[in-house]
Structures are given as C-alpha cells and as structure tokens.
Amino acid sequence: MGDARNAIVEAARAQTVACGWDGVRMGAVARAAGVSRQTVYNEFGTKAGLAEALARREVDRFVGDVRAALGEHGADVRAAAYAAIRRTLAAAADNPLVKAILTSARGGSDELLPYLTTRSELVLTESTAALLEWAGCHLPDADPAAQAFAADSVVRLVVSHIVLPRAPVDETAGKLADLAVHLFLAAAPPR
C-alpha cells in the first residue's frame, strides 16, 4: 500500500473507532490523512471501497497473528490451535476497530459488520488458507477435503465467538482447540 493509501485507511480506522462507520465522512478522512477528498475517491472509488480496504488490512493483521501462533507450535495440533484461536479471540476483544464495528451494529446499521458476518469471504478465505497451509506442513497425509472442512469450520466458529462472545477467551479457546484437534486429526490417516 502506498503512503497516501495507508494514511487514508488509518484515518478511516481512527474515525470508525471514534464514531462508528456510519459517522465516517470521506471529506473528514481526507483532511485527517492530509490528502484531497478527490484523492480518497481516486484511491477507493466509494465509501464501500474504503470499507473493503479497511477490512482487508485488519484481516491481514489477524491472519499474520494466526500464522505466527501456528508456527510457534509446529506439529502440536492442540497447542497450535489453542494459541491461534486464543490470540485471535483476545486480539479481537481488545481491537478498538472490532469493538466499534460490533457496537455500531448493535445500535443500528453499520456497513462494516458484514465483513465479519454475511460478507465474510475475505476473513474465511484468508484465515482458512493459513490453517490449511499449516495443516499441509504438519498433517501432509490428511484428506484434503476433510482438512478444508476442518479449517473452514474452525474459522467460522472463531468468527462467531468474536461477534457473539459467550465465555472468557481462555475457556472458549480451549474448547475450540479441542474441537480443532478432533476435526484435524479425523482428517489424518491413523498412525
């Protein structure tokens, strides 16, 4: 991302955190980023284009953390799953942008919530790819279709717990890690 594009996305993020996505105005984003309003429109086309860029950047951050957590534990499926899930849930709970998205959505309309729910292809695709890459290295003989189902299911459950948390992060991460172990090991041939 270029400097101007980064500055615009960061300004949009700051405004979203401060007043929710519905309160974000392209002119105010431009002023905060130190660019013209036309530059914002040239870079992103519409507010929806800016929303997509903002979502992409946050997803890239989360997926980077998932890859790091998985990599720290090698082939230990339980430890890797727990670390990745816990880190994701904790980061989402502490992320002011995620909080702003969820809070705004509870108070009315919000165009960013679909990136976590109904338009979550970006989250699902990137996160599932990270899990499949890890599984491919550490469970190479596993059935690809079963691995894909395992990864997709775990990601969907984690997103669900981000949107509607029901228990403390550690407890949720532990239970989801146990499920991940079951799903991923069921995909692998017996040793």
Short mmCIF file of C-alpha atoms in Angstrom, two decimals:
data_model
loop_
_atom_site.label_atom_id
_atom_site.label_comp_id
_atom_site.label_asym_id
_atom_site.label_seq_id
_atom_site.Cartn_x
_atom_site.Cartn_y
_atom_site.Cartn_z
CA MET A 1 0.00 0.00 0.00
CA GLY A 2 1.29 3.46 -0.85
CA ASP A 3 1.83 6.16 1.76
CA ALA A 4 -1.30 8.12 0.83
CA ARG A 5 -3.40 4.95 0.72
CA ASN A 6 -2.08 3.88 4.14
CA ALA A 7 -2.76 7.31 5.59
CA ILE A 8 -6.32 7.24 4.25
CA VAL A 9 -7.03 3.77 5.64
CA GLU A 10 -5.53 4.74 9.01
CA ALA A 11 -7.64 7.91 9.09
CA ALA A 12 -10.75 5.88 8.27
CA ARG A 13 -9.86 3.42 11.03
CA ALA A 14 -9.42 6.22 13.58
CA GLN A 15 -12.76 7.78 12.60
CA THR A 16 -14.52 4.43 12.77
CA VAL A 17 -13.15 3.81 16.25
CA ALA A 18 -14.18 7.32 17.33
CA CYS A 19 -17.70 7.48 15.89
CA GLY A 20 -18.62 4.23 14.12
CA TRP A 21 -18.56 3.60 10.39
CA ASP A 22 -21.83 5.46 9.86
CA GLY A 23 -20.11 8.59 11.17
CA VAL A 24 -17.15 8.33 8.78
CA ARG A 25 -17.15 11.04 6.12
CA MET A 26 -14.88 10.95 3.10
CA GLY A 27 -14.02 14.65 3.44
CA ALA A 28 -13.03 14.22 7.08
CA VAL A 29 -10.95 11.15 6.20
CA ALA A 30 -9.19 13.19 3.50
CA ARG A 31 -8.41 16.03 5.92
CA ALA A 32 -7.12 13.63 8.58
CA ALA A 33 -4.94 11.86 6.00
CA GLY A 34 -3.61 15.13 4.60
CA VAL A 35 -4.93 14.49 1.09
CA SER A 36 -7.72 15.88 -1.03
CA ARG A 37 -11.19 14.38 -1.00
CA GLN A 38 -10.69 13.57 -4.69
CA THR A 39 -7.60 11.52 -3.80
CA VAL A 40 -9.71 9.42 -1.42
CA TYR A 41 -12.24 8.81 -4.18
CA ASN A 42 -9.49 8.10 -6.72
CA GLU A 43 -7.93 5.51 -4.41
CA PHE A 44 -11.11 3.76 -3.23
CA GLY A 45 -13.93 4.81 -5.55
CA THR A 46 -16.62 4.81 -2.88
CA LYS A 47 -17.05 4.58 0.86
CA ALA A 48 -17.73 0.88 0.33
CA GLY A 49 -14.34 0.59 -1.38
CA LEU A 50 -12.73 2.25 1.62
CA ALA A 51 -14.59 -0.15 3.93
CA GLU A 52 -13.22 -3.08 1.96
CA ALA A 53 -9.65 -1.75 2.19
CA LEU A 54 -10.05 -1.22 5.92
CA ALA A 55 -11.41 -4.74 6.36
CA ARG A 56 -8.59 -6.19 4.24
CA ARG A 57 -5.94 -4.52 6.37
CA GLU A 58 -7.46 -5.77 9.62
CA VAL A 59 -7.85 -9.29 8.22
CA ASP A 60 -4.21 -9.25 7.09
CA ARG A 61 -3.16 -8.32 10.63
CA PHE A 62 -5.26 -11.06 12.20
CA VAL A 63 -4.11 -13.69 9.71
CA GLY A 64 -0.48 -12.70 10.29
CA ASP A 65 -1.03 -13.31 14.00
CA VAL A 66 -2.68 -16.68 13.27
CA ARG A 67 0.25 -17.78 11.10
CA ALA A 68 2.72 -16.73 13.79
CA ALA A 69 0.81 -18.57 16.52
CA LEU A 70 0.53 -21.74 14.44
CA GLY A 71 4.21 -21.58 13.54
CA GLU A 72 5.27 -21.31 17.17
CA HIS A 73 3.87 -24.78 17.91
CA GLY A 74 4.83 -26.85 14.88
CA ALA A 75 3.01 -30.16 14.61
CA ASP A 76 1.40 -29.99 18.09
CA VAL A 77 -2.17 -29.65 16.85
CA ARG A 78 -3.69 -28.80 20.25
CA ALA A 79 -1.07 -26.23 21.19
CA ALA A 80 -1.08 -24.62 17.74
CA ALA A 81 -4.87 -24.47 17.58
CA TYR A 82 -5.16 -23.10 21.10
CA ALA A 83 -2.50 -20.43 20.51
CA ALA A 84 -4.00 -19.29 17.21
CA ILE A 85 -7.58 -19.26 18.49
CA ARG A 86 -6.72 -17.60 21.79
CA ARG A 87 -4.60 -14.95 20.13
CA THR A 88 -7.37 -14.21 17.62
CA LEU A 89 -10.13 -14.01 20.24
CA ALA A 90 -8.02 -11.88 22.59
CA ALA A 91 -6.88 -9.56 19.80
CA ALA A 92 -10.45 -9.13 18.56
CA ALA A 93 -11.72 -8.42 22.07
CA ASP A 94 -9.04 -5.74 22.52
CA ASN A 95 -9.21 -4.33 18.98
CA PRO A 96 -10.88 -0.90 19.06
CA LEU A 97 -11.98 -1.24 15.43
CA VAL A 98 -13.71 -4.58 16.06
CA LYS A 99 -15.36 -3.08 19.15
CA ALA A 100 -16.53 -0.09 17.11
CA ILE A 101 -17.95 -2.35 14.39
CA LEU A 102 -19.84 -4.51 16.87
CA THR A 103 -21.04 -1.58 18.99
CA SER A 104 -22.24 0.37 15.94
CA ALA A 105 -24.01 -2.67 14.57
CA ARG A 106 -25.88 -3.19 17.83
CA GLY A 107 -27.01 0.44 17.74
CA GLY A 108 -28.22 0.49 14.14
CA SER A 109 -26.92 0.00 10.65
CA ASP A 110 -23.24 -0.48 10.02
CA GLU A 111 -21.63 -1.28 6.70
CA LEU A 112 -18.57 -2.95 8.21
CA LEU A 113 -20.30 -5.72 10.18
CA PRO A 114 -20.96 -7.77 7.02
CA TYR A 115 -17.19 -8.20 6.64
CA LEU A 116 -17.38 -10.34 9.80
CA THR A 117 -20.72 -11.97 9.01
CA THR A 118 -22.62 -12.14 5.71
CA ARG A 119 -19.76 -10.86 3.50
CA SER A 120 -17.04 -12.63 5.43
CA GLU A 121 -15.44 -14.29 2.39
CA LEU A 122 -12.26 -12.30 2.97
CA VAL A 123 -11.97 -13.43 6.59
CA LEU A 124 -12.91 -17.02 5.75
CA THR A 125 -10.65 -17.32 2.71
CA GLU A 126 -7.54 -15.81 4.28
CA SER A 127 -7.91 -17.49 7.67
CA THR A 128 -8.78 -20.87 6.21
CA ALA A 129 -5.77 -20.63 3.89
CA ALA A 130 -3.49 -20.01 6.89
CA LEU A 131 -4.83 -23.10 8.67
CA LEU A 132 -4.60 -25.24 5.54
CA GLU A 133 -1.02 -24.12 4.93
CA TRP A 134 -0.12 -25.13 8.48
CA ALA A 135 -2.02 -28.44 8.21
CA GLY A 136 -0.37 -29.20 4.87
CA CYS A 137 3.04 -28.96 6.52
CA HIS A 138 2.21 -30.89 9.68
CA LEU A 139 -0.53 -33.30 8.56
CA PRO A 140 0.57 -33.96 4.96
CA ASP A 141 -1.24 -37.29 4.59
CA ALA A 142 -4.62 -35.92 5.64
CA ASP A 143 -7.60 -35.99 3.32
CA PRO A 144 -7.69 -32.56 1.63
CA ALA A 145 -11.50 -32.30 1.69
CA ALA A 146 -11.62 -33.20 5.37
CA GLN A 147 -8.83 -30.72 6.12
CA ALA A 148 -10.68 -27.98 4.22
CA PHE A 149 -13.83 -28.72 6.20
CA ALA A 150 -11.89 -28.67 9.48
CA ALA A 151 -10.22 -25.35 8.71
CA ASP A 152 -13.42 -23.73 7.46
CA SER A 153 -15.38 -24.94 10.49
CA VAL A 154 -12.81 -23.70 13.00
CA VAL A 155 -12.60 -20.29 11.34
CA ARG A 156 -16.39 -19.92 11.23
CA LEU A 157 -16.66 -20.82 14.91
CA VAL A 158 -13.94 -18.37 15.90
CA VAL A 159 -15.66 -15.58 13.95
CA SER A 160 -18.94 -16.48 15.63
CA HIS A 161 -17.31 -16.17 19.05
CA ILE A 162 -15.80 -12.82 18.07
CA VAL A 163 -19.20 -11.47 17.07
CA LEU A 164 -21.12 -13.02 19.99
CA PRO A 165 -18.74 -13.95 22.82
CA ARG A 166 -20.30 -16.13 25.50
CA ALA A 167 -17.43 -17.10 27.77
CA PRO A 168 -13.96 -15.89 28.74
CA VAL A 169 -11.37 -16.02 25.95
CA ASP A 170 -9.27 -18.78 27.55
CA GLU A 171 -12.28 -21.03 28.08
CA THR A 172 -13.58 -20.54 24.56
CA ALA A 173 -10.12 -21.02 23.06
CA GLY A 174 -9.67 -24.27 24.98
CA LYS A 175 -12.98 -25.72 23.83
CA LEU A 176 -12.47 -24.65 20.23
CA ALA A 177 -8.91 -26.04 20.27
CA ASP A 178 -10.27 -29.39 21.44
CA LEU A 179 -12.73 -29.34 18.56
CA ALA A 180 -9.96 -28.37 16.13
CA VAL A 181 -7.89 -31.34 17.30
CA HIS A 182 -10.82 -33.65 16.68
CA LEU A 183 -11.52 -32.23 13.22
CA PHE A 184 -7.92 -32.10 12.02
CA LEU A 185 -6.92 -35.49 13.39
CA ALA A 186 -10.07 -37.06 11.94
CA ALA A 187 -8.83 -35.81 8.56
CA ALA A 188 -5.47 -37.52 9.02
CA PRO A 189 -4.93 -41.26 8.50
CA PRO A 190 -4.25 -43.28 11.67
CA ARG A 191 -0.57 -43.58 12.58
#
